[in-house]
Amino acid sequence: MASSPCGNSNFDSGLEIKTRSVEQTLIPLVSQITTLINHKDKPKKSERTLAAIHRVGQAVSVAVGRFVAVGEAIATENQELKDEMGQACFEARRAGDAIAQLTDVGSALPCQSDRHVTVFSDRTGMVKAARLLLSSVTKVLVLADRIVIKQIITSRNKVLVTLDHLERVSTFQEFVQIFSQFGNEMVEFAHLTGDRQNDLKDEKKKARMAAARAVLEKCTMMLLTASKTCLRHPDCESARINKDGVFHRMRCALEQVIEIVTEARSCGDNKILPANIYNGIKDFKSIVECLRENLYSLSPQSVCSQLEVLVERTEDFTDSPYTSHEQRQAILGLCQLARQDTQQLVHAWVHAQSVHAKEATEDMEVSILKTCQSVNDLRRELHKVAVSRASDLLKVHGEQLPLRALKAAGAEGNLEAVGEYSRKLTEQKEQLVETCRLLCHVSGTEPLEITCVHAEETFHVIGPQIMSAAQTLALHPSSKIAKENLEVFCEAWESQLCDMALLIREINDVFEGRRGDKRPYLSLPRPGKLSANLKTANAVKLDAEEQTSMAKLGLELRLLSSDVDAEVEKWEDQEHDIIRQSQSLASMAHNMHLFTRGEGLLKTTIDLFHQAEVLSEEGLQLCSSLGTFSTQLVDEEKSVVRTEMEKLVALCQQLQMGAKTPVQGKTATFQKVDSSIQTTRSILAVVLSLLPLCNKLNRKYKSERSSLGSPQDWRERQDASTPVKEEGALNGSKNSNGFGVKSLEQHIVGLNLLESK
C-alpha cells in the first residue's frame, strides 16, 4: 500500500496484508471510499445526490469512530502495541473527521461554495484523506493480527514446557497427570493454528502449515504409547530411541509452525522445494515462446544451456533402479528429440538474426511449436512414469506384509526375524521415498510439492521408528504396551500410504487441468432449526487423544469422498439428481473429515451433529431418486439397485436417529461422534457401489431408447414421475438461507467498519 501523503511518509512502509480476514474487513471501507471519490462531478447536484454523499460520509466517520474505539481497547490490553496502535488510531480518527467535513455538503449551496470546502471543491483533499484512512485502518488491522500471532507463540511455548516435563517423568502417575494437561494445550494449539492456516493467503504457507500440523496430530498418539513403553521398560535402549524420535519430531513441527506465522527465515526453508522438472519445463517453454516477441533478448547458447539443465533433472528418473528399461528408453528418446528440435530452433533463430528480422520468421514459428511440443511430450512421459510407479507401489504394499510379519515376529520374541523383516521394510521405505521425489518433480503446484516433501520425510522417519518399536516388542514379547506402541506406528505408516493415494489423485487433477479442490458445502443448518434438543446441548471439543483416534476414520472418510467425486465425474449427465445428491454427500463427508483434523467449517461437536442430520436428509433424498430411477429397470437390475437402496435408507435413518439423540458427558459425546463418522463412512461406501452400477444402466437404457427412437425422453418421464420436493435448507436449494461460517472471525470480531445498509 502506498504511503499516505497526509501523514508520516514512513507510516506504512513495509505494510502487507497476509490474511484473508484483514483483506475481507477492508473491502466495505474501500467500497464506500471509492463511492465518494468517484462521484459524478456534475455542475448541478440534486438534493438526492447531496444527501447520499452526506450519508455515506457520515457512515464512514461513525464506523471509523467505533473501529478506533476497539483499536484503542486492544492497545490498552497489549502494552507492547500501545504506541503503534495509538498512532494508527489517531491517524484513522483524523482521516474520518476529514471525510465527514468534506462530505458535509448540505449547506454547500452555490452562494456559499467559496466559504465552505467540500468534496466537490477539494477533490485532492478527499483523495488524501481516503489514502490516510485506508493506510491507518490497515495498520490497525495488521497490528491486531499480531495479537493472534502472539497467542499462537504463547500456546506453543506452553506446549514446549509441558513437553519437556513429559520427557523427564519417571512414574506412570506423574505421566498421566502431565499428559492430560498436554492434551488440553495441544487442542488449544490445534484450533489456533487451524484457524491461522485457513486464514493465510499464501498457498505455499498454508501447505507448510498443514504438513506441520499433520505431524503434530499423528505424533500425539505416538508420544503417548512411546512414553508409556519407555516407562514400563526403562532399561530398553530401543524403547528410548523410539521415544526420543517422537519428541524430536514434535519439536521440529512446533518450530516450523512458528517460522510460518512469524515469517522467520530458516535454512530448512531453502531445502523444502528442490528444483523440479515441471517448473523447469514451464520456464523453458516461456523462454522459447518469448522469442516470438523479441529475437535479441537472449543468446542461443543460454536456451541450449537451459534445456541441458532440464535434461539433467530427468536423471532422477533414468538413474533409478526401479525404472523399467522401456520407461528409461522412452525418457532418453524424448530428451534427444527435445535437443534436436531446440537445435533446429537455434538454426532458424540465428538465420533470422542475420537478416535483422524484427519478429519470428515462419521457420522459427514452426521450430518454436515443435520444441514446445517435444518438452510437453517429455513432461507427459515423466508424469506417467512417476504416477504409475506410485500407484503400483501402493498396490504392492497395500497388504502390509512386512508390517504384519514384524508384528508377528515381535510378539513371538524372534529378534532374528524382526531383523529380517526390518530389512524388507527398509527396502520398501527407500522405494516410497524415491517415488515421493519423482512425484515432487511432476506435482505441478508448490502446495503439492510441499506435500510430496512431507510424505518423503514421513516415510523416512516412521520406517526406523517402526523397526525400533518391533525390536522393543521382541525383547519384551509379553508387554501389552509395547505391542500397542508398535500398532500405533504401523497405523501411522498405513495412514501415510492413504495420504499418498490422495496425493497421486490431486497431482493427476492438476496435470489434467482440474485443480481437484473440494467445493465447500455451506448449507449448514442454522442453530435451533433442526433439533430441539440441540438448544440446550453444550459444545464439546475433543482432546488430543480422542482427536488422534478419530484420524484413521477421518482418512477413510476422505478417501471415500474422493472416490465418490471420481465416480461422479464419469457420468455424462452432471445435472442428474443422483449425481447432484451424491456430490452433496461427498462434500459434507469431507467437512466431517476436516473436523477430525480440527479444521474446516465444523468447529464443535454440535456443528458435527448438525452436519450429520443434513447428510442423512440428503441421503434419504438420494434414496428417493434411486427409487424413481429403478422404475425404468428390468426385474433383475431393479432388484440389485433396490437392495443397495434399502441399505442406504437404513443407514441414513440410523445416522439421523443417532444425531438427534441427546447425550450427556464427554465420553458419551465422543462415542456419538465416533458412531456418526462410522455411519457416514458406511453411507459413502454404499453410494460408491451404486454410482458405477447406475451409470452403466443409465447409459444402457439411453442407448436402447435412442436406437428405438422413443418419442418421449427418459429424463422427462423421470421428472414427471418424481414427486415434487419441498424447497428448503435441507435440500440445498438456491433459495435456502443456509448458515455460513466465516473464516477466522475470532480475532477480527468487533472490527466491522460499516453498518450493513
Coordinates of C-alpha atoms in Angstrom, one line a residue, residues 247-673:
F247 CA 9.8 -35.9 20.9
H248 CA 12.4 -34.6 18.4
R249 CA 9.8 -34.6 15.5
M250 CA 7.2 -32.8 17.6
R251 CA 9.7 -30.1 18.5
C252 CA 10.6 -29.6 14.8
A253 CA 7.0 -29.4 13.8
L254 CA 6.2 -26.8 16.6
E255 CA 9.2 -24.8 15.4
Q256 CA 8.0 -24.9 11.8
V257 CA 4.6 -23.6 12.7
I258 CA 6.2 -20.6 14.5
E259 CA 8.5 -20.0 11.5
I260 CA 5.4 -19.8 9.3
V261 CA 3.3 -17.4 11.4
T262 CA 6.3 -15.1 12.3
E263 CA 7.8 -15.4 8.8
A264 CA 11.2 -16.3 10.2
R265 CA 13.8 -17.4 7.7
S266 CA 15.5 -20.7 8.3
C267 CA 17.9 -22.8 6.4
G268 CA 15.3 -25.5 6.1
D269 CA 13.1 -23.1 4.1
N270 CA 15.5 -23.3 1.2
K271 CA 15.6 -27.1 1.2
I272 CA 11.9 -27.7 1.2
L273 CA 11.4 -27.1 -2.5
P274 CA 14.1 -28.8 -4.6
A275 CA 14.3 -27.9 -8.3
N276 CA 11.7 -29.9 -10.2
I277 CA 11.2 -30.8 -13.8
Y278 CA 7.6 -29.4 -14.0
N279 CA 8.9 -25.8 -13.3
G280 CA 11.9 -26.4 -15.5
I281 CA 9.7 -27.2 -18.5
K282 CA 7.4 -24.3 -17.7
D283 CA 10.3 -21.9 -17.6
F284 CA 11.9 -23.3 -20.7
K285 CA 8.7 -23.0 -22.7
S286 CA 8.2 -19.5 -21.5
I287 CA 11.7 -18.5 -22.8
V288 CA 11.1 -20.2 -26.2
E289 CA 7.7 -18.6 -26.7
C290 CA 9.1 -15.2 -25.8
L291 CA 11.3 -15.4 -28.9
R292 CA 8.2 -14.5 -30.9
E293 CA 8.2 -11.0 -29.4
N294 CA 11.9 -10.4 -29.1
L295 CA 14.7 -12.2 -31.1
Y296 CA 17.5 -10.4 -29.4
S297 CA 16.8 -10.5 -25.7
L298 CA 18.6 -13.9 -25.2
S299 CA 21.5 -15.8 -26.7
P300 CA 21.0 -19.1 -28.4
Q301 CA 23.6 -20.6 -26.0
S302 CA 21.5 -19.7 -23.0
V303 CA 18.5 -21.5 -24.4
C304 CA 20.5 -24.6 -25.1
S305 CA 22.0 -24.5 -21.6
Q306 CA 18.5 -24.2 -20.1
L307 CA 17.5 -27.3 -21.9
E308 CA 20.5 -29.2 -20.7
V309 CA 19.7 -28.3 -17.1
L310 CA 16.2 -29.7 -17.7
V311 CA 17.5 -32.9 -19.2
E312 CA 19.9 -33.3 -16.3
R313 CA 17.0 -33.3 -13.9
T314 CA 15.5 -36.3 -15.7
E315 CA 18.4 -38.4 -14.4
D316 CA 16.4 -38.9 -11.2
F317 CA 14.1 -41.0 -13.4
T318 CA 16.6 -42.7 -15.7
D319 CA 19.1 -43.5 -12.9
S320 CA 16.6 -45.1 -10.6
P321 CA 16.9 -48.8 -10.3
Y322 CA 13.1 -49.0 -10.1
T323 CA 12.6 -47.5 -13.6
S324 CA 11.9 -50.2 -16.2
H325 CA 14.1 -50.4 -19.3
E326 CA 11.2 -49.4 -21.6
Q327 CA 10.5 -46.3 -19.5
R328 CA 14.2 -45.3 -19.4
Q329 CA 14.5 -45.6 -23.2
A330 CA 11.3 -43.6 -23.7
I331 CA 12.6 -40.8 -21.5
L332 CA 16.0 -40.7 -23.1
G333 CA 14.4 -40.7 -26.6
L334 CA 12.2 -37.8 -25.7
C335 CA 15.2 -35.9 -24.3
Q336 CA 17.1 -36.4 -27.5
L337 CA 14.1 -35.3 -29.6
A338 CA 13.9 -32.1 -27.5
R339 CA 17.6 -31.5 -28.1
Q340 CA 17.1 -31.9 -31.9
D341 CA 14.1 -29.6 -32.0
T342 CA 15.9 -27.0 -30.0
Q343 CA 18.9 -27.2 -32.3
Q344 CA 16.6 -26.6 -35.3
L345 CA 15.1 -23.6 -33.5
V346 CA 18.6 -22.2 -32.8
H347 CA 19.5 -22.5 -36.6
A348 CA 16.3 -20.7 -37.6
W349 CA 16.8 -18.1 -34.9
V350 CA 20.4 -17.4 -35.9
H351 CA 19.3 -17.0 -39.5
A352 CA 16.6 -14.6 -38.5
Q353 CA 19.1 -12.5 -36.6
S354 CA 21.5 -12.5 -39.5
V355 CA 18.9 -10.9 -41.8
H356 CA 17.9 -8.5 -39.0
A357 CA 14.3 -9.8 -38.8
K358 CA 12.1 -7.8 -36.4
E359 CA 9.9 -10.8 -35.4
A360 CA 10.0 -14.6 -35.6
T361 CA 10.2 -16.0 -39.2
E362 CA 7.9 -18.8 -40.4
D363 CA 10.7 -21.3 -39.9
M364 CA 11.2 -20.1 -36.4
E365 CA 7.5 -20.3 -35.6
V366 CA 7.4 -23.9 -36.8
S367 CA 10.5 -24.7 -34.7
I368 CA 9.0 -23.0 -31.6
L369 CA 5.9 -25.1 -31.9
K370 CA 7.9 -28.3 -32.3
T371 CA 10.2 -27.5 -29.4
C372 CA 7.3 -26.8 -27.1
Q373 CA 5.5 -30.0 -28.2
S374 CA 8.6 -32.1 -27.6
V375 CA 9.1 -30.9 -24.0
N376 CA 5.4 -31.3 -23.4
D377 CA 5.7 -34.9 -24.5
L378 CA 8.7 -35.3 -22.1
R379 CA 6.6 -33.9 -19.3
R380 CA 3.7 -36.3 -20.1
E381 CA 6.1 -39.3 -20.1
L382 CA 7.7 -38.3 -16.8
H383 CA 4.2 -37.8 -15.2
K384 CA 3.1 -41.2 -16.4
V385 CA 6.3 -42.9 -15.1
A386 CA 6.0 -41.2 -11.6
V387 CA 2.3 -41.8 -11.2
S388 CA 2.3 -45.3 -12.5
R389 CA 5.2 -46.3 -10.2
A390 CA 3.5 -44.7 -7.2
S391 CA 0.2 -46.5 -8.0
D392 CA 2.0 -49.8 -8.4
L393 CA 3.8 -49.4 -5.1
L394 CA 0.6 -48.7 -3.3
K395 CA -1.0 -51.9 -4.8
V396 CA 2.1 -54.0 -3.8
H397 CA 2.3 -52.6 -0.3
G398 CA -1.4 -52.4 0.3
E399 CA -1.4 -55.7 2.0
Q400 CA 1.2 -54.5 4.5
L401 CA 3.0 -57.8 4.5
P402 CA 6.3 -56.5 6.2
L403 CA 4.3 -54.8 8.9
R404 CA 2.2 -57.9 9.6
A405 CA 5.4 -60.0 9.7
L406 CA 7.1 -57.5 12.1
K407 CA 4.2 -57.6 14.4
A408 CA 4.1 -61.4 14.5
A409 CA 7.9 -61.7 14.9
G410 CA 7.9 -59.2 17.7
A411 CA 5.0 -61.0 19.5
E412 CA 7.0 -64.2 19.3
G413 CA 10.2 -62.6 20.6
N414 CA 12.0 -63.6 17.5
L415 CA 14.8 -60.9 17.2
E416 CA 16.3 -62.6 14.1
A417 CA 13.0 -62.5 12.2
V418 CA 12.5 -58.9 13.3
G419 CA 15.9 -58.0 11.8
E420 CA 15.0 -59.8 8.5
Y421 CA 11.6 -58.1 8.1
S422 CA 13.1 -54.8 9.1
R423 CA 15.4 -55.0 6.1
K424 CA 12.4 -55.6 3.9
L425 CA 10.6 -52.6 5.4
T426 CA 13.8 -50.6 4.8
E427 CA 13.7 -51.5 1.1
Q428 CA 10.0 -50.6 1.0
K429 CA 10.8 -47.3 2.7
E430 CA 13.5 -46.5 0.2
Q431 CA 11.2 -47.2 -2.7
L432 CA 8.5 -44.9 -1.3
V433 CA 11.0 -42.1 -0.5
E434 CA 12.3 -42.2 -4.1
T435 CA 8.8 -42.3 -5.5
C436 CA 7.9 -39.2 -3.5
R437 CA 10.9 -37.4 -5.0
L438 CA 9.7 -38.3 -8.5
L439 CA 6.2 -37.2 -7.7
C440 CA 7.6 -33.9 -6.5
H441 CA 9.1 -33.4 -10.0
V442 CA 5.7 -33.6 -11.7
S443 CA 3.5 -32.2 -8.9
G444 CA 2.6 -29.1 -10.8
T445 CA 2.0 -26.7 -7.9
E446 CA 4.0 -25.5 -4.9
P447 CA 1.5 -26.8 -2.3
L448 CA 1.6 -30.2 -3.9
E449 CA 5.4 -30.1 -4.0
I450 CA 5.4 -29.4 -0.2
T451 CA 3.0 -32.3 0.3
C452 CA 5.4 -34.6 -1.6
V453 CA 8.3 -33.4 0.5
H454 CA 6.3 -34.0 3.7
A455 CA 5.4 -37.5 2.5
E456 CA 9.0 -38.3 1.8
E457 CA 10.1 -37.1 5.2
T458 CA 7.3 -39.0 6.9
F459 CA 8.2 -42.4 5.3
H460 CA 11.9 -41.7 6.0
V461 CA 11.2 -41.1 9.8
I462 CA 8.5 -43.6 10.6
G463 CA 10.2 -46.5 9.0
P464 CA 13.1 -46.7 11.5
Q465 CA 10.6 -45.9 14.3
I466 CA 8.5 -49.0 13.4
M467 CA 11.7 -51.1 13.5
S468 CA 12.7 -49.8 16.9
A469 CA 9.2 -50.5 18.2
A470 CA 9.3 -54.0 16.8
Q471 CA 12.6 -54.6 18.4
T472 CA 11.3 -53.5 21.8
L473 CA 8.3 -55.9 21.4
A474 CA 10.7 -58.7 20.5
L475 CA 12.7 -58.0 23.7
H476 CA 9.5 -57.9 25.8
P477 CA 7.0 -60.1 23.9
S478 CA 4.5 -60.3 26.8
S479 CA 4.3 -56.5 27.1
K480 CA 0.9 -55.2 26.1
I481 CA 2.1 -51.6 25.9
A482 CA 5.0 -52.5 23.6
K483 CA 2.5 -54.3 21.3
E484 CA 0.2 -51.3 21.4
N485 CA 3.1 -49.0 20.6
L486 CA 4.1 -51.0 17.5
E487 CA 0.5 -51.0 16.4
V488 CA 0.3 -47.1 16.6
F489 CA 3.4 -46.7 14.5
C490 CA 2.2 -49.2 11.9
E491 CA -1.1 -47.3 11.7
A492 CA 0.8 -44.1 11.1
W493 CA 2.6 -45.8 8.2
E494 CA -0.7 -47.0 6.8
S495 CA -2.2 -43.5 7.2
Q496 CA 0.6 -42.0 5.2
L497 CA 0.0 -44.6 2.4
C498 CA -3.6 -43.4 2.3
D499 CA -2.4 -39.8 2.1
M500 CA -0.1 -40.8 -0.8
A501 CA -3.1 -42.2 -2.7
L502 CA -4.9 -38.9 -2.4
L503 CA -1.7 -37.0 -3.4
I504 CA -1.5 -39.1 -6.6
R505 CA -5.1 -38.2 -7.4
E506 CA -4.5 -34.5 -6.8
I507 CA -1.4 -34.5 -9.0
N508 CA -3.4 -36.1 -11.7
D509 CA -6.1 -33.5 -11.3
V510 CA -3.6 -30.7 -11.9
F511 CA -2.0 -32.5 -14.9
E512 CA -5.4 -32.9 -16.5
G513 CA -6.4 -29.3 -15.8
R514 CA -8.6 -29.9 -12.8
R515 CA -7.3 -28.4 -9.6
G516 CA -9.2 -31.1 -7.6
D517 CA -10.4 -28.6 -5.0
K518 CA -13.3 -29.6 -2.8
R519 CA -16.4 -27.5 -3.1
P520 CA -17.3 -26.5 0.4
Y521 CA -20.8 -27.5 1.4
L522 CA -22.1 -24.3 3.0
S523 CA -25.8 -25.2 3.6
L524 CA -25.2 -26.0 7.2
P525 CA -28.3 -25.9 9.4
R526 CA -29.0 -22.8 11.5
P527 CA -28.9 -23.4 15.2
G528 CA -32.3 -24.4 16.5
K529 CA -33.6 -25.2 13.0
L530 CA -33.3 -29.0 13.1
S531 CA -33.2 -30.4 16.6
A532 CA -34.9 -29.1 19.7
N533 CA -32.5 -31.0 21.9
L534 CA -29.5 -29.1 20.5
K535 CA -30.8 -25.8 22.0
T536 CA -29.6 -27.0 25.4
A537 CA -26.6 -29.0 24.4
N538 CA -23.1 -28.0 25.3
A539 CA -20.5 -27.9 22.6
V540 CA -17.6 -30.3 23.3
K541 CA -14.1 -30.1 21.8
L542 CA -12.3 -33.4 21.8
D543 CA -9.0 -33.7 23.5
A544 CA -5.8 -34.7 21.7
E545 CA -6.0 -38.4 22.3
E546 CA -9.6 -38.5 21.1
Q547 CA -8.9 -36.5 18.0
T548 CA -6.0 -38.8 17.2
S549 CA -8.2 -41.9 17.5
M550 CA -10.6 -40.1 15.0
A551 CA -7.8 -39.6 12.5
K552 CA -8.0 -43.1 10.9
L553 CA -11.7 -42.9 10.5
G554 CA -11.4 -39.4 9.1
L555 CA -8.8 -40.6 6.5
E556 CA -11.1 -43.4 5.3
L557 CA -13.9 -40.8 5.0
R558 CA -11.7 -38.6 3.0
L559 CA -10.7 -41.4 0.6
L560 CA -14.3 -42.5 0.1
S561 CA -15.5 -38.9 -0.6
S562 CA -12.7 -38.5 -3.2
D563 CA -13.7 -41.9 -4.7
V564 CA -17.3 -40.7 -4.9
D565 CA -16.2 -37.5 -6.7
A566 CA -14.1 -39.6 -9.1
E567 CA -17.2 -41.8 -10.0
V568 CA -19.4 -38.7 -10.3
E569 CA -17.1 -37.3 -13.0
K570 CA -17.6 -40.4 -15.1
W571 CA -21.3 -39.5 -15.6
E572 CA -22.3 -37.7 -18.8
D573 CA -25.3 -36.2 -17.3
Q574 CA -23.9 -34.0 -14.5
E575 CA -27.3 -32.5 -13.7
H576 CA -28.9 -35.9 -12.8
D577 CA -30.4 -35.9 -9.3
I578 CA -28.3 -38.9 -8.4
I579 CA -25.2 -37.0 -9.3
R580 CA -26.2 -33.8 -7.5
Q581 CA -27.1 -35.6 -4.3
S582 CA -24.0 -37.8 -4.4
Q583 CA -21.8 -34.7 -4.7
S584 CA -23.5 -33.1 -1.7
L585 CA -23.0 -36.2 0.4
A586 CA -19.3 -36.3 -0.6
S587 CA -18.8 -32.6 0.3
M588 CA -20.5 -33.0 3.7
A589 CA -18.4 -36.1 4.4
H590 CA -15.3 -34.1 3.5
N591 CA -16.4 -31.5 6.1
M592 CA -16.7 -34.2 8.7
H593 CA -13.2 -35.5 7.7
L594 CA -11.8 -31.9 8.3
F595 CA -13.5 -32.0 11.7
T596 CA -11.4 -35.0 12.7
R597 CA -8.3 -32.8 11.9
G598 CA -9.5 -29.8 13.9
E599 CA -10.0 -27.9 10.6
G600 CA -12.8 -26.7 8.3
L601 CA -16.3 -25.3 8.9
L602 CA -17.3 -27.7 11.8
K603 CA -15.7 -26.3 14.9
T604 CA -17.6 -28.3 17.7
T605 CA -19.4 -31.5 18.2
I606 CA -22.7 -29.6 17.9
D607 CA -21.7 -28.5 14.4
L608 CA -20.8 -32.1 13.5
F609 CA -24.2 -33.4 14.7
H610 CA -25.9 -30.7 12.7
Q611 CA -24.0 -31.8 9.6
A612 CA -24.8 -35.4 10.2
E613 CA -28.6 -34.6 10.2
V614 CA -28.3 -32.7 7.0
L615 CA -26.3 -35.5 5.4
S616 CA -28.9 -38.1 6.5
E617 CA -31.7 -36.0 4.9
E618 CA -29.7 -35.6 1.7
G619 CA -29.1 -39.4 1.7
L620 CA -32.8 -40.1 2.0
Q621 CA -33.4 -37.7 -0.9
L622 CA -30.9 -39.8 -2.9
C623 CA -32.9 -42.9 -2.0
S624 CA -36.0 -41.3 -3.4
S625 CA -34.1 -40.5 -6.7
L626 CA -32.8 -44.1 -6.8
G627 CA -36.3 -45.4 -6.4
T628 CA -37.5 -43.3 -9.3
F629 CA -34.5 -44.5 -11.4
S630 CA -35.2 -48.1 -10.6
T631 CA -38.7 -47.9 -12.1
Q632 CA -37.1 -47.8 -15.5
L633 CA -35.2 -51.1 -15.0
V634 CA -36.0 -54.7 -15.6
D635 CA -36.6 -57.1 -12.6
E636 CA -33.0 -58.3 -12.1
E637 CA -31.4 -54.9 -12.4
K638 CA -34.2 -53.3 -10.3
S639 CA -33.6 -55.9 -7.5
V640 CA -29.9 -55.1 -7.3
V641 CA -30.5 -51.3 -7.1
R642 CA -33.3 -51.6 -4.6
T643 CA -31.2 -53.9 -2.4
E644 CA -28.5 -51.3 -2.1
M645 CA -31.0 -48.6 -1.8
E646 CA -32.6 -50.3 1.2
K647 CA -29.2 -50.5 2.9
L648 CA -28.8 -46.8 2.3
V649 CA -32.2 -46.0 3.8
A650 CA -31.4 -48.0 6.9
L651 CA -28.0 -46.3 7.3
C652 CA -29.5 -42.8 6.8
Q653 CA -32.2 -43.4 9.4
Q654 CA -29.6 -44.7 11.8
L655 CA -27.4 -41.6 11.3
Q656 CA -30.4 -39.3 11.7
M657 CA -31.6 -41.0 14.9
G658 CA -28.1 -41.0 16.4
A659 CA -27.5 -37.4 15.6
K660 CA -30.8 -36.4 17.2
T661 CA -30.3 -38.5 20.4
P662 CA -29.2 -36.2 23.3
V663 CA -26.1 -37.3 25.3
Q664 CA -24.5 -36.1 28.5
G665 CA -20.9 -36.2 29.4
K666 CA -17.7 -36.2 27.4
T667 CA -17.4 -40.0 27.0
A668 CA -20.9 -40.3 25.6
T669 CA -20.3 -37.3 23.3
F670 CA -17.1 -38.9 22.0
Q671 CA -19.0 -42.2 21.3
K672 CA -21.7 -40.3 19.5
V673 CA -19.0 -38.6 17.3

